[in-house]
Amino acid sequence: MEALGWNQYGGWRIGIRSFDGKRYYYYAHLRQNYPYAEGLKEGDVVTAGDVIGYMGHTGYSAKENVNNIETVHLHWGLQLIFDESQKESDNEIWIDCYELSKFLYRNRSKAAKVGDSREWKRVVQMRDSAVEDYQKDDCKKDDAMIQ
């Protein structure tokens, strides 16, 4: 998790960079007052199917939690990054996600509401070797710093 917070254009939004740094996933216009899954913070590792946030209609305002958009929706984007010079420049490559959205919808992970809370959690847990490798590397770094 690289970015989490308010942006006057995207409202409450989330930005996630892949471990290899070549993909950036952007989710915007999240729900006011409760945009993210409980406990989510910058630096967290998330896996496909994790509930990270909730659709809303925030944004297009300098003031937090103002809704200047009428319809609840999710704005999401995928940026490809082949070189550091492509980050926040005129050389950015953004993907049209419409066909990808339809594919992901057909293959989505089931989620269930958590009791009477506002939270939702995935039903089926996944194993992701990239996450496991990343966490092992972090443990090695922590062990090296302790010694």
N, CA, C and O atoms as a DFTB+ gen file, in Angstrom:
588 C
 N C O
     1  1       0.860      -1.151       0.000
     2  2       0.000       0.000       0.000
     3  2       0.915       1.224       0.000
     4  3       1.706       1.426       0.921
     5  1       0.792       2.024      -1.036
     6  2       1.686       3.177      -1.168
     7  2       1.026       4.505      -0.800
     8  3       1.665       5.372      -0.204
     9  1      -0.232       4.664      -1.149
    10  2      -0.924       5.931      -0.880
    11  2      -2.302       5.631      -0.312
    12  3      -3.019       4.751      -0.789
    13  1      -2.645       6.383       0.709
    14  2      -3.932       6.200       1.364
    15  2      -4.320       7.565       1.911
    16  3      -3.583       8.142       2.710
    17  1      -5.457       8.084       1.497
    18  2      -5.858       9.371       2.038
    19  2      -6.721      10.178       1.097
    20  3      -7.259       9.672       0.112
    21  1      -6.835      11.445       1.431
    22  2      -7.696      12.359       0.702
    23  2      -6.940      13.049      -0.426
    24  3      -5.779      13.423      -0.264
    25  1      -7.589      13.213      -1.550
    26  2      -7.087      13.968      -2.683
    27  2      -8.274      14.753      -3.222
    28  3      -9.351      14.184      -3.393
    29  1      -8.108      16.041      -3.493
    30  2      -9.264      16.852      -3.884
    31  2      -9.922      16.373      -5.180
    32  3     -11.103      16.642      -5.399
    33  1      -9.195      15.683      -6.026
    34  2      -9.784      15.201      -7.286
    35  2     -10.395      13.815      -7.126
    36  3     -11.499      13.561      -7.608
    37  1      -9.686      12.924      -6.456
    38  2     -10.151      11.547      -6.305
    39  2     -10.905      11.285      -5.025
    40  3     -11.412      10.181      -4.825
    41  1     -10.993      12.283      -4.143
    42  2     -11.649      12.050      -2.856
    43  2     -10.804      11.092      -2.021
    44  3      -9.574      11.137      -2.063
    45  1     -11.462      10.241      -1.276
    46  2     -10.738       9.214      -0.525
    47  2     -10.229       8.210      -1.543
    48  3     -10.994       7.702      -2.363
    49  1      -8.918       7.924      -1.487
    50  2      -8.337       7.062      -2.517
    51  2      -7.223       6.194      -1.948
    52  3      -6.678       6.449      -0.874
    53  1      -6.910       5.151      -2.725
    54  2      -5.881       4.163      -2.378
    55  2      -4.968       4.001      -3.587
    56  3      -5.440       3.962      -4.723
    57  1      -3.666       3.907      -3.349
    58  2      -2.697       3.607      -4.401
    59  2      -1.840       2.439      -3.978
    60  3      -1.284       2.437      -2.880
    61  1      -1.728       1.447      -4.837
    62  2      -0.954       0.242      -4.530
    63  2       0.060       0.020      -5.646
    64  3      -0.302      -0.006      -6.822
    65  1       1.325      -0.141      -5.279
    66  2       2.374      -0.440      -6.253
    67  2       2.741      -1.909      -6.123
    68  3       2.850      -2.430      -5.013
    69  1       2.932      -2.579      -7.256
    70  2       3.327      -3.988      -7.254
    71  2       4.740      -4.128      -6.681
    72  3       5.503      -3.162      -6.647
    73  1       5.078      -5.333      -6.235
    74  2       6.397      -5.564      -5.634
    75  2       7.531      -5.228      -6.596
    76  3       8.578      -4.736      -6.175
    77  1       7.325      -5.493      -7.895
    78  2       8.387      -5.210      -8.864
    79  2       8.398      -3.745      -9.307
    80  3       9.274      -3.333     -10.068
    81  1       7.418      -2.953      -8.828
    82  2       7.373      -1.528      -9.131
    83  2       6.899      -1.193     -10.532
    84  3       6.962      -0.032     -10.936
    85  1       6.427      -2.177     -11.283
    86  2       6.048      -1.945     -12.682
    87  2       4.553      -1.689     -12.883
    88  3       4.123      -1.370     -13.992
    89  1       3.762      -1.828     -11.819
    90  2       2.325      -1.567     -11.923
    91  2       1.886      -0.751     -10.715
    92  3       2.329      -0.981      -9.589
    93  1       0.998       0.214     -10.982
    94  2       0.426       1.038      -9.930
    95  2      -1.086       0.989     -10.083
    96  3      -1.619       1.345     -11.134
    97  1      -1.774       0.551      -9.041
    98  2      -3.229       0.427      -9.044
    99  2      -3.810       1.587      -8.242
   100  3      -3.375       1.863      -7.124
   101  1      -4.794       2.258      -8.825
   102  2      -5.366       3.460      -8.222
   103  2      -6.872       3.283      -8.069
   104  3      -7.564       2.947      -9.030
   105  1      -7.380       3.512      -6.849
   106  2      -8.804       3.394      -6.549
   107  2      -9.253       4.724      -5.942
   108  3      -8.649       5.196      -4.979
   109  1     -10.305       5.331      -6.494
   110  2     -10.695       6.664      -6.044
   111  2     -12.203       6.802      -5.888
   112  3     -12.972       5.936      -6.302
   113  1     -12.605       7.915      -5.279
   114  2     -13.996       8.288      -5.015
   115  2     -14.634       7.318      -4.015
   116  3     -15.799       6.942      -4.149
   117  1     -13.846       6.922      -3.011
   118  2     -14.335       5.970      -2.024
   119  2     -15.346       6.613      -1.078
   120  3     -15.544       7.828      -1.093
   121  1     -15.967       5.796      -0.273
   122  2     -17.061       6.199       0.616
   123  2     -16.612       7.251       1.638
   124  3     -15.509       7.163       2.179
   125  1     -17.449       8.223       1.894
   126  2     -17.128       9.248       2.893
   127  2     -17.211       8.644       4.290
   128  3     -17.987       7.722       4.539
   129  1     -16.402       9.176       5.190
   130  2     -16.364       8.818       6.604
   131  2     -15.868       7.397       6.903
   132  3     -15.402       7.152       8.016
   133  1     -15.945       6.490       5.993
   134  2     -15.496       5.110       6.220
   135  2     -15.018       4.517       4.891
   136  3     -15.607       3.556       4.396
   137  1     -13.959       5.081       4.313
   138  2     -13.562       4.683       2.965
   139  2     -12.787       3.371       2.884
   140  3     -12.821       2.705       1.849
   141  1     -12.083       2.983       3.965
   142  2     -11.134       1.859       3.897
   143  2     -11.532       0.730       4.830
   144  3     -12.285       0.913       5.786
   145  1     -11.002      -0.441       4.518
   146  2     -11.158      -1.576       5.410
   147  2     -10.480      -1.237       6.738
   148  3      -9.448      -0.568       6.766
   149  1     -11.061      -1.696       7.811
   150  2     -10.556      -1.390       9.152
   151  2      -9.091      -1.791       9.299
   152  3      -8.701      -2.904       8.948
   153  1      -8.292      -0.874       9.819
   154  2      -6.885      -1.153      10.097
   155  2      -5.952      -0.994       8.910
   156  3      -4.739      -1.134       9.068
   157  1      -6.473      -0.707       7.733
   158  2      -5.636      -0.552       6.544
   159  2      -4.760       0.689       6.681
   160  3      -5.240       1.753       7.073
   161  1      -3.454       0.550       6.353
   162  2      -2.553       1.694       6.455
   163  2      -1.473       1.601       5.387
   164  3      -1.222       0.535       4.825
   165  1      -0.839       2.741       5.118
   166  2       0.255       2.757       4.152
   167  2       1.323       1.770       4.599
   168  3       1.637       1.669       5.785
   169  1       1.878       1.042       3.629
   170  2       2.905       0.047       3.915
   171  2       2.355      -1.357       4.046
   172  3       3.122      -2.319       4.004
   173  1       1.021      -1.508       4.206
   174  2       0.428      -2.840       4.300
   175  2       0.587      -3.595       2.983
   176  3       0.641      -2.996       1.910
   177  1       0.660      -4.906       3.085
   178  2       0.692      -5.777       1.909
   179  2      -0.712      -6.324       1.724
   180  3      -1.294      -6.879       2.655
   181  1      -1.258      -6.169       0.525
   182  2      -2.585      -6.696       0.216
   183  2      -2.476      -7.667      -0.951
   184  3      -1.560      -7.590      -1.770
   185  1      -3.433      -8.578      -1.001
   186  2      -3.462      -9.617      -2.018
   187  2      -4.760      -9.498      -2.810
   188  3      -5.755      -8.984      -2.300
   189  1      -4.751      -9.964      -4.033
   190  2      -5.961      -9.964      -4.859
   191  2      -7.110     -10.574      -4.071
   192  3      -6.965     -11.642      -3.477
   193  1      -8.245      -9.898      -4.067
   194  2      -9.423     -10.388      -3.364
   195  2      -9.594      -9.805      -1.983
   196  3     -10.675      -9.921      -1.407
   197  1      -8.553      -9.172      -1.418
   198  2      -8.698      -8.524      -0.110
   199  2      -9.655      -7.350      -0.234
   200  3      -9.635      -6.629      -1.232
   201  1     -10.484      -7.161       0.767
   202  2     -11.328      -5.981       0.824
   203  2     -10.448      -4.849       1.345
   204  3      -9.930      -4.918       2.460
   205  1     -10.282      -3.806       0.531
   206  2      -9.408      -2.698       0.921
   207  2     -10.181      -1.398       1.120
   208  3      -9.736      -0.531       1.872
   209  1     -11.319      -1.245       0.468
   210  2     -12.079      -0.011       0.572
   211  2     -13.497      -0.207       0.084
   212  3     -13.889      -1.295      -0.338
   213  1     -14.267       0.891       0.151
   214  2     -15.687       0.817      -0.162
   215  2     -16.076       1.909      -1.155
   216  3     -15.654       3.059      -1.032
   217  1     -16.885       1.529      -2.134
   218  2     -17.306       2.464      -3.167
   219  2     -18.068       3.635      -2.569
   220  3     -18.810       3.493      -1.597
   221  1     -17.866       4.779      -3.170
   222  2     -18.552       5.978      -2.707
   223  2     -18.683       6.978      -3.819
   224  3     -18.812       6.614      -4.988
   225  1     -18.650       8.263      -3.450
   226  2     -18.720       9.319      -4.461
   227  2     -18.069      10.594      -3.957
   228  3     -18.577      11.690      -4.192
   229  1     -16.933      10.455      -3.257
   230  2     -16.210      11.631      -2.785
   231  2     -15.314      12.181      -3.883
   232  3     -15.014      11.496      -4.861
   233  1     -14.897      13.411      -3.710
   234  2     -13.940      13.998      -4.630
   235  2     -14.450      15.237      -5.323
   236  3     -15.588      15.668      -5.139
   237  1     -13.566      15.793      -6.125
   238  2     -13.816      17.045      -6.829
   239  2     -14.184      18.159      -5.849
   240  3     -15.081      18.964      -6.101
   241  1     -13.460      18.183      -4.720
   242  2     -13.660      19.211      -3.710
   243  2     -12.394      19.336      -2.883
   244  3     -11.713      18.342      -2.634
   245  1     -12.076      20.536      -2.461
   246  2     -10.919      20.736      -1.591
   247  2     -11.239      20.330      -0.160
   248  3     -10.331      20.214       0.663
   249  1     -12.521      20.110       0.153
   250  2     -12.950      19.773       1.512
   251  2     -13.224      18.270       1.627
   252  3     -13.919      17.690       0.793
   253  1     -12.666      17.649       2.674
   254  2     -12.857      16.210       2.874
   255  2     -14.326      15.867       3.103
   256  3     -15.083      16.647       3.681
   257  1     -14.706      14.690       2.637
   258  2     -16.038      14.111       2.818
   259  2     -17.149      14.872       2.111
   260  3     -18.327      14.673       2.408
   261  1     -16.785      15.732       1.188
   262  2     -17.794      16.405       0.379
   263  2     -18.008      15.569      -0.876
   264  3     -17.058      15.101      -1.504
   265  1     -19.260      15.395      -1.219
   266  2     -19.595      14.593      -2.386
   267  2     -20.086      15.510      -3.491
   268  3     -21.199      16.032      -3.431
   269  1     -19.256      15.700      -4.490
   270  2     -19.667      16.507      -5.630
   271  2     -19.961      15.632      -6.840
   272  3     -20.037      16.111      -7.971
   273  1     -20.123      14.347      -6.578
   274  2     -20.463      13.378      -7.619
   275  2     -21.773      12.739      -7.183
   276  3     -21.924      12.392      -6.012
   277  1     -22.705      12.578      -8.083
   278  2     -24.037      12.085      -7.712
   279  2     -24.124      10.568      -7.553
   280  3     -24.879      10.092      -6.705
   281  1     -23.374       9.794      -8.342
   282  2     -23.549       8.350      -8.389
   283  2     -22.427       7.619      -7.664
   284  3     -21.250       7.902      -7.886
   285  1     -22.792       6.684      -6.799
   286  2     -21.801       5.843      -6.133
   287  2     -21.104       5.001      -7.198
   288  3     -21.761       4.357      -8.016
   289  1     -19.788       5.010      -7.184
   290  2     -19.032       4.268      -8.188
   291  2     -17.600       4.097      -7.713
   292  3     -17.207       4.639      -6.680
   293  1     -16.831       3.346      -8.468
   294  2     -15.405       3.193      -8.205
   295  2     -14.635       3.640      -9.429
   296  3     -14.869       3.154     -10.535
   297  1     -13.726       4.559      -9.229
   298  2     -12.798       4.952     -10.289
   299  2     -11.532       4.163     -10.009
   300  3     -10.936       4.300      -8.942
   301  1     -11.121       3.341     -10.959
   302  2      -9.857       2.642     -10.739
   303  2      -9.044       2.656     -12.004
   304  3      -9.575       2.676     -13.114
   305  1      -7.749       2.645     -11.813
   306  2      -6.846       2.703     -12.947
   307  2      -5.644       1.825     -12.731
   308  3      -5.320       1.448     -11.605
   309  1      -4.989       1.505     -13.819
   310  2      -3.777       0.697     -13.799
   311  2      -2.728       1.414     -14.637
   312  3      -2.917       1.640     -15.832
   313  1      -1.637       1.761     -14.001
   314  2      -0.527       2.418     -14.690
   315  2       0.613       1.411     -14.840
   316  3       0.967       0.713     -13.890
   317  1       1.181       1.345     -16.042
   318  2       2.357       0.506     -16.284
   319  2       3.586       1.397     -16.210
   320  3       3.598       2.501     -16.755
   321  1       4.625       0.911     -15.530
   322  2       5.840       1.702     -15.332
   323  2       7.034       0.850     -15.744
   324  3       7.379      -0.118     -15.067
   325  1       7.651       1.211     -16.839
   326  2       8.819       0.477     -17.323
   327  2      10.111       1.187     -16.961
   328  3      11.191       0.598     -17.017
   329  1       9.995       2.459     -16.589
   330  2      11.161       3.264     -16.253
   331  2      10.723       4.312     -15.237
   332  3       9.608       4.827     -15.323
   333  1      11.577       4.630     -14.287
   334  2      11.241       5.608     -13.249
   335  2      10.814       6.959     -13.819
   336  3      10.045       7.682     -13.185
   337  1      11.307       7.304     -15.010
   338  2      10.952       8.597     -15.606
   339  2       9.469       8.659     -15.979
   340  3       8.946       9.741     -16.244
   341  1       8.788       7.509     -16.001
   342  2       7.372       7.482     -16.362
   343  2       6.460       7.852     -15.198
   344  3       5.276       8.115     -15.406
   345  1       6.989       7.877     -13.980
   346  2       6.170       8.226     -12.824
   347  2       5.897       9.725     -12.835
   348  3       6.816      10.539     -12.926
   349  1       4.622      10.073     -12.741
   350  2       4.194      11.468     -12.666
   351  2       4.872      12.350     -13.717
   352  3       5.487      13.367     -13.398
   353  1       4.742      11.935     -14.964
   354  2       5.330      12.694     -16.072
   355  2       4.404      12.628     -17.279
   356  3       3.318      12.052     -17.208
   357  1       4.836      13.216     -18.378
   358  2       4.069      13.142     -19.619
   359  2       4.200      11.768     -20.279
   360  3       3.532      11.498     -21.277
   361  1       5.049      10.904     -19.734
   362  2       5.276       9.576     -20.322
   363  2       4.496       8.476     -19.608
   364  3       4.785       7.295     -19.803
   365  1       3.517       8.838     -18.789
   366  2       2.748       7.827     -18.066
   367  2       1.964       6.957     -19.040
   368  3       1.487       7.432     -20.071
   369  1       1.837       5.673     -18.700
   370  2       1.051       4.729     -19.504
   371  2      -0.070       4.194     -18.635
   372  3       0.167       3.402     -17.723
   373  1      -1.298       4.627     -18.916
   374  2      -2.465       4.148     -18.184
   375  2      -3.258       3.206     -19.083
   376  3      -3.372       3.445     -20.286
   377  1      -3.800       2.147     -18.515
   378  2      -4.523       1.112     -19.242
   379  2      -6.024       1.358     -19.143
   380  3      -6.528       1.707     -18.076
   381  1      -6.748       1.175     -20.263
   382  2      -8.204       1.196     -20.248
   383  2      -8.655      -0.090     -19.557
   384  3      -8.432      -1.183     -20.078
   385  1      -9.277       0.032     -18.410
   386  2      -9.565      -1.122     -17.549
   387  2     -10.957      -1.727     -17.749
   388  3     -11.356      -2.602     -16.981
   389  1     -11.701      -1.284     -18.757
   390  2     -13.078      -1.760     -18.902
   391  2     -13.143      -3.273     -19.116
   392  3     -13.873      -3.956     -18.397
   393  1     -12.406      -3.810     -20.077
   394  2     -12.437      -5.258     -20.332
   395  2     -11.859      -6.031     -19.148
   396  3     -12.349      -7.106     -18.802
   397  1     -10.828      -5.484     -18.539
   398  2     -10.242      -6.107     -17.354
   399  2     -11.252      -6.131     -16.205
   400  3     -11.332      -7.113     -15.467
   401  1     -12.017      -5.060     -16.055
   402  2     -13.049      -5.008     -15.010
   403  2     -14.090      -6.097     -15.212
   404  3     -14.503      -6.747     -14.252
   405  1     -14.516      -6.302     -16.449
   406  2     -15.506      -7.351     -16.727
   407  2     -14.932      -8.726     -16.385
   408  3     -15.630      -9.559     -15.807
   409  1     -13.670      -8.970     -16.736
   410  2     -13.019     -10.243     -16.423
   411  2     -12.932     -10.440     -14.906
   412  3     -13.264     -11.508     -14.393
   413  1     -12.486      -9.410     -14.198
   414  2     -12.350      -9.510     -12.744
   415  2     -13.702      -9.715     -12.071
   416  3     -13.800     -10.448     -11.086
   417  1     -14.745      -9.072     -12.594
   418  2     -16.085      -9.249     -12.039
   419  2     -16.532     -10.707     -12.143
   420  3     -17.102     -11.263     -11.204
   421  1     -16.267     -11.308     -13.284
   422  2     -16.654     -12.708     -13.482
   423  2     -15.842     -13.659     -12.598
   424  3     -16.284     -14.776     -12.330
   425  1     -14.665     -13.231     -12.143
   426  2     -13.774     -14.093     -11.371
   427  2     -13.479     -13.510      -9.992
   428  3     -12.406     -13.738      -9.433
   429  1     -14.431     -12.760      -9.447
   430  2     -14.193     -12.079      -8.177
   431  2     -14.192     -13.064      -7.008
   432  3     -14.734     -14.166      -7.092
   433  1     -13.572     -12.631      -5.929
   434  2     -13.508     -13.406      -4.696
   435  2     -14.745     -13.100      -3.867
   436  3     -15.145     -11.941      -3.757
   437  1     -15.347     -14.111      -3.292
   438  2     -16.529     -13.906      -2.478
   439  2     -16.146     -13.196      -1.180
   440  3     -15.127     -13.509      -0.564
   441  1     -16.977     -12.238      -0.779
   442  2     -16.769     -11.509       0.473
   443  2     -18.046     -11.602       1.302
   444  3     -19.145     -11.725       0.762
   445  1     -17.882     -11.540       2.621
   446  2     -19.034     -11.625       3.524
   447  2     -18.966     -10.479       4.533
   448  3     -17.885     -10.058       4.945
   449  1     -20.135      -9.989       4.918
   450  2     -20.224      -8.913       5.910
   451  2     -19.812      -9.458       7.268
   452  3     -20.153     -10.588       7.621
   453  1     -19.077      -8.652       8.029
   454  2     -18.611      -9.049       9.359
   455  2     -19.635      -8.583      10.386
   456  3     -19.663      -7.409      10.757
   457  1     -20.483      -9.516      10.847
   458  2     -21.482      -9.213      11.876
   459  2     -22.291      -7.982      11.562
   460  3     -22.745      -7.792      10.434
   461  1     -22.473      -7.140      12.570
   462  2     -23.241      -5.900      12.410
   463  2     -22.348      -4.708      12.087
   464  3     -22.802      -3.564      12.102
   465  1     -21.072      -4.980      11.795
   466  2     -20.125      -3.891      11.519
   467  2     -20.306      -3.374      10.098
   468  3     -21.179      -3.823       9.355
   469  1     -19.458      -2.420       9.745
   470  2     -19.451      -1.888       8.379
   471  2     -18.401      -2.598       7.538
   472  3     -18.180      -2.235       6.383
   473  1     -17.752      -3.612       8.111
   474  2     -16.642      -4.310       7.464
   475  2     -17.099      -5.493       6.621
   476  3     -18.119      -6.125       6.897
   477  1     -16.309      -5.774       5.581
   478  2     -16.464      -6.957       4.754
   479  2     -15.100      -7.627       4.678
   480  3     -14.078      -6.940       4.670
   481  1     -15.064      -8.937       4.624
   482  2     -13.807      -9.689       4.526
   483  2     -13.961     -10.767       3.457
   484  3     -15.062     -11.249       3.191
   485  1     -12.840     -11.130       2.857
   486  2     -12.866     -12.215       1.879
   487  2     -13.275     -13.514       2.563
   488  3     -13.012     -13.692       3.753
   489  1     -13.917     -14.429       1.828
   490  2     -14.363     -15.708       2.374
   491  2     -13.273     -16.760       2.205
   492  3     -12.996     -17.515       3.138
   493  1     -12.655     -16.821       1.038
   494  2     -11.637     -17.826       0.745
   495  2     -10.258     -17.179       0.802
   496  3     -10.008     -16.189       0.114
   497  1      -9.368     -17.729       1.612
   498  2      -8.019     -17.186       1.712
   499  2      -7.178     -17.665       0.526
   500  3      -7.406     -18.748      -0.013
   501  1      -6.213     -16.849       0.134
   502  2      -5.333     -17.164      -0.986
   503  2      -3.905     -17.227      -0.505
   504  3      -3.537     -16.605       0.491
   505  1      -3.101     -17.992      -1.232
   506  2      -1.654     -17.982      -1.033
   507  2      -1.043     -17.270      -2.216
   508  3      -1.371     -17.578      -3.362
   509  1      -0.172     -16.335      -1.961
   510  2       0.502     -15.608      -3.027
   511  2       1.990     -15.680      -2.752
   512  3       2.476     -15.093      -1.786
   513  1       2.711     -16.395      -3.593
   514  2       4.144     -16.596      -3.360
   515  2       4.915     -15.271      -3.388
   516  3       5.932     -15.146      -2.705
   517  1       4.461     -14.294      -4.150
   518  2       5.137     -12.995      -4.186
   519  2       5.039     -12.307      -2.827
   520  3       6.002     -11.689      -2.373
   521  1       3.883     -12.409      -2.178
   522  2       3.711     -11.830      -0.849
   523  2       4.605     -12.559       0.147
   524  3       5.270     -11.930       0.971
   525  1       4.620     -13.886       0.069
   526  2       5.450     -14.672       0.987
   527  2       6.929     -14.332       0.822
   528  3       7.645     -14.197       1.815
   529  1       7.390     -14.193      -0.409
   530  2       8.786     -13.825      -0.654
   531  2       9.086     -12.436      -0.105
   532  3      10.134     -12.215       0.502
   533  1       8.163     -11.502      -0.320
   534  2       8.329     -10.136       0.178
   535  2       8.429     -10.131       1.703
   536  3       9.281      -9.446       2.271
   537  1       7.559     -10.894       2.363
   538  2       7.566     -10.930       3.819
   539  2       8.820     -11.617       4.361
   540  3       9.335     -11.216       5.405
   541  1       9.319     -12.647       3.667
   542  2      10.568     -13.293       4.082
   543  2      11.729     -12.311       3.994
   544  3      12.567     -12.246       4.894
   545  1      11.774     -11.543       2.897
   546  2      12.839     -10.548       2.729
   547  2      12.781      -9.504       3.838
   548  3      13.820      -9.082       4.346
   549  1      11.558      -9.078       4.222
   550  2      11.413      -8.109       5.304
   551  2      11.918      -8.682       6.625
   552  3      12.563      -7.981       7.405
   553  1      11.620      -9.969       6.875
   554  2      12.094     -10.614       8.108
   555  2      13.616     -10.674       8.132
   556  3      14.232     -10.451       9.173
   557  1      14.229     -10.978       6.974
   558  2      15.689     -11.026       6.902
   559  2      16.279      -9.659       7.199
   560  3      17.277      -9.552       7.913
   561  1      15.659      -8.600       6.650
   562  2      16.145      -7.234       6.894
   563  2      16.030      -6.890       8.382
   564  3      16.940      -6.300       8.965
   565  1      14.880      -7.273       8.996
   566  2      14.680      -7.001      10.417
   567  2      15.715      -7.738      11.259
   568  3      16.266      -7.168      12.201
   569  1      15.985      -9.014      10.926
   570  2      16.986      -9.802      11.657
   571  2      18.370      -9.164      11.539
   572  3      19.117      -9.114      12.516
   573  1      18.707      -8.682      10.359
   574  2      20.019      -8.054      10.136
   575  2      20.143      -6.768      10.942
   576  3      21.222      -6.454      11.444
   577  1      19.053      -6.023      11.071
   578  2      19.096      -4.769      11.814
   579  2      19.243      -5.037      13.321
   580  3      19.854      -4.236      14.028
   581  1      18.692      -6.149      13.817
   582  2      18.768      -6.481      15.234
   583  2      20.183      -6.863      15.620
   584  3      20.645      -6.537      16.714
   585  1      20.876      -7.557      14.719
   586  2      22.227      -8.031      15.011
   587  2      23.171      -6.923      14.933
   588  3      24.368      -7.116      15.147
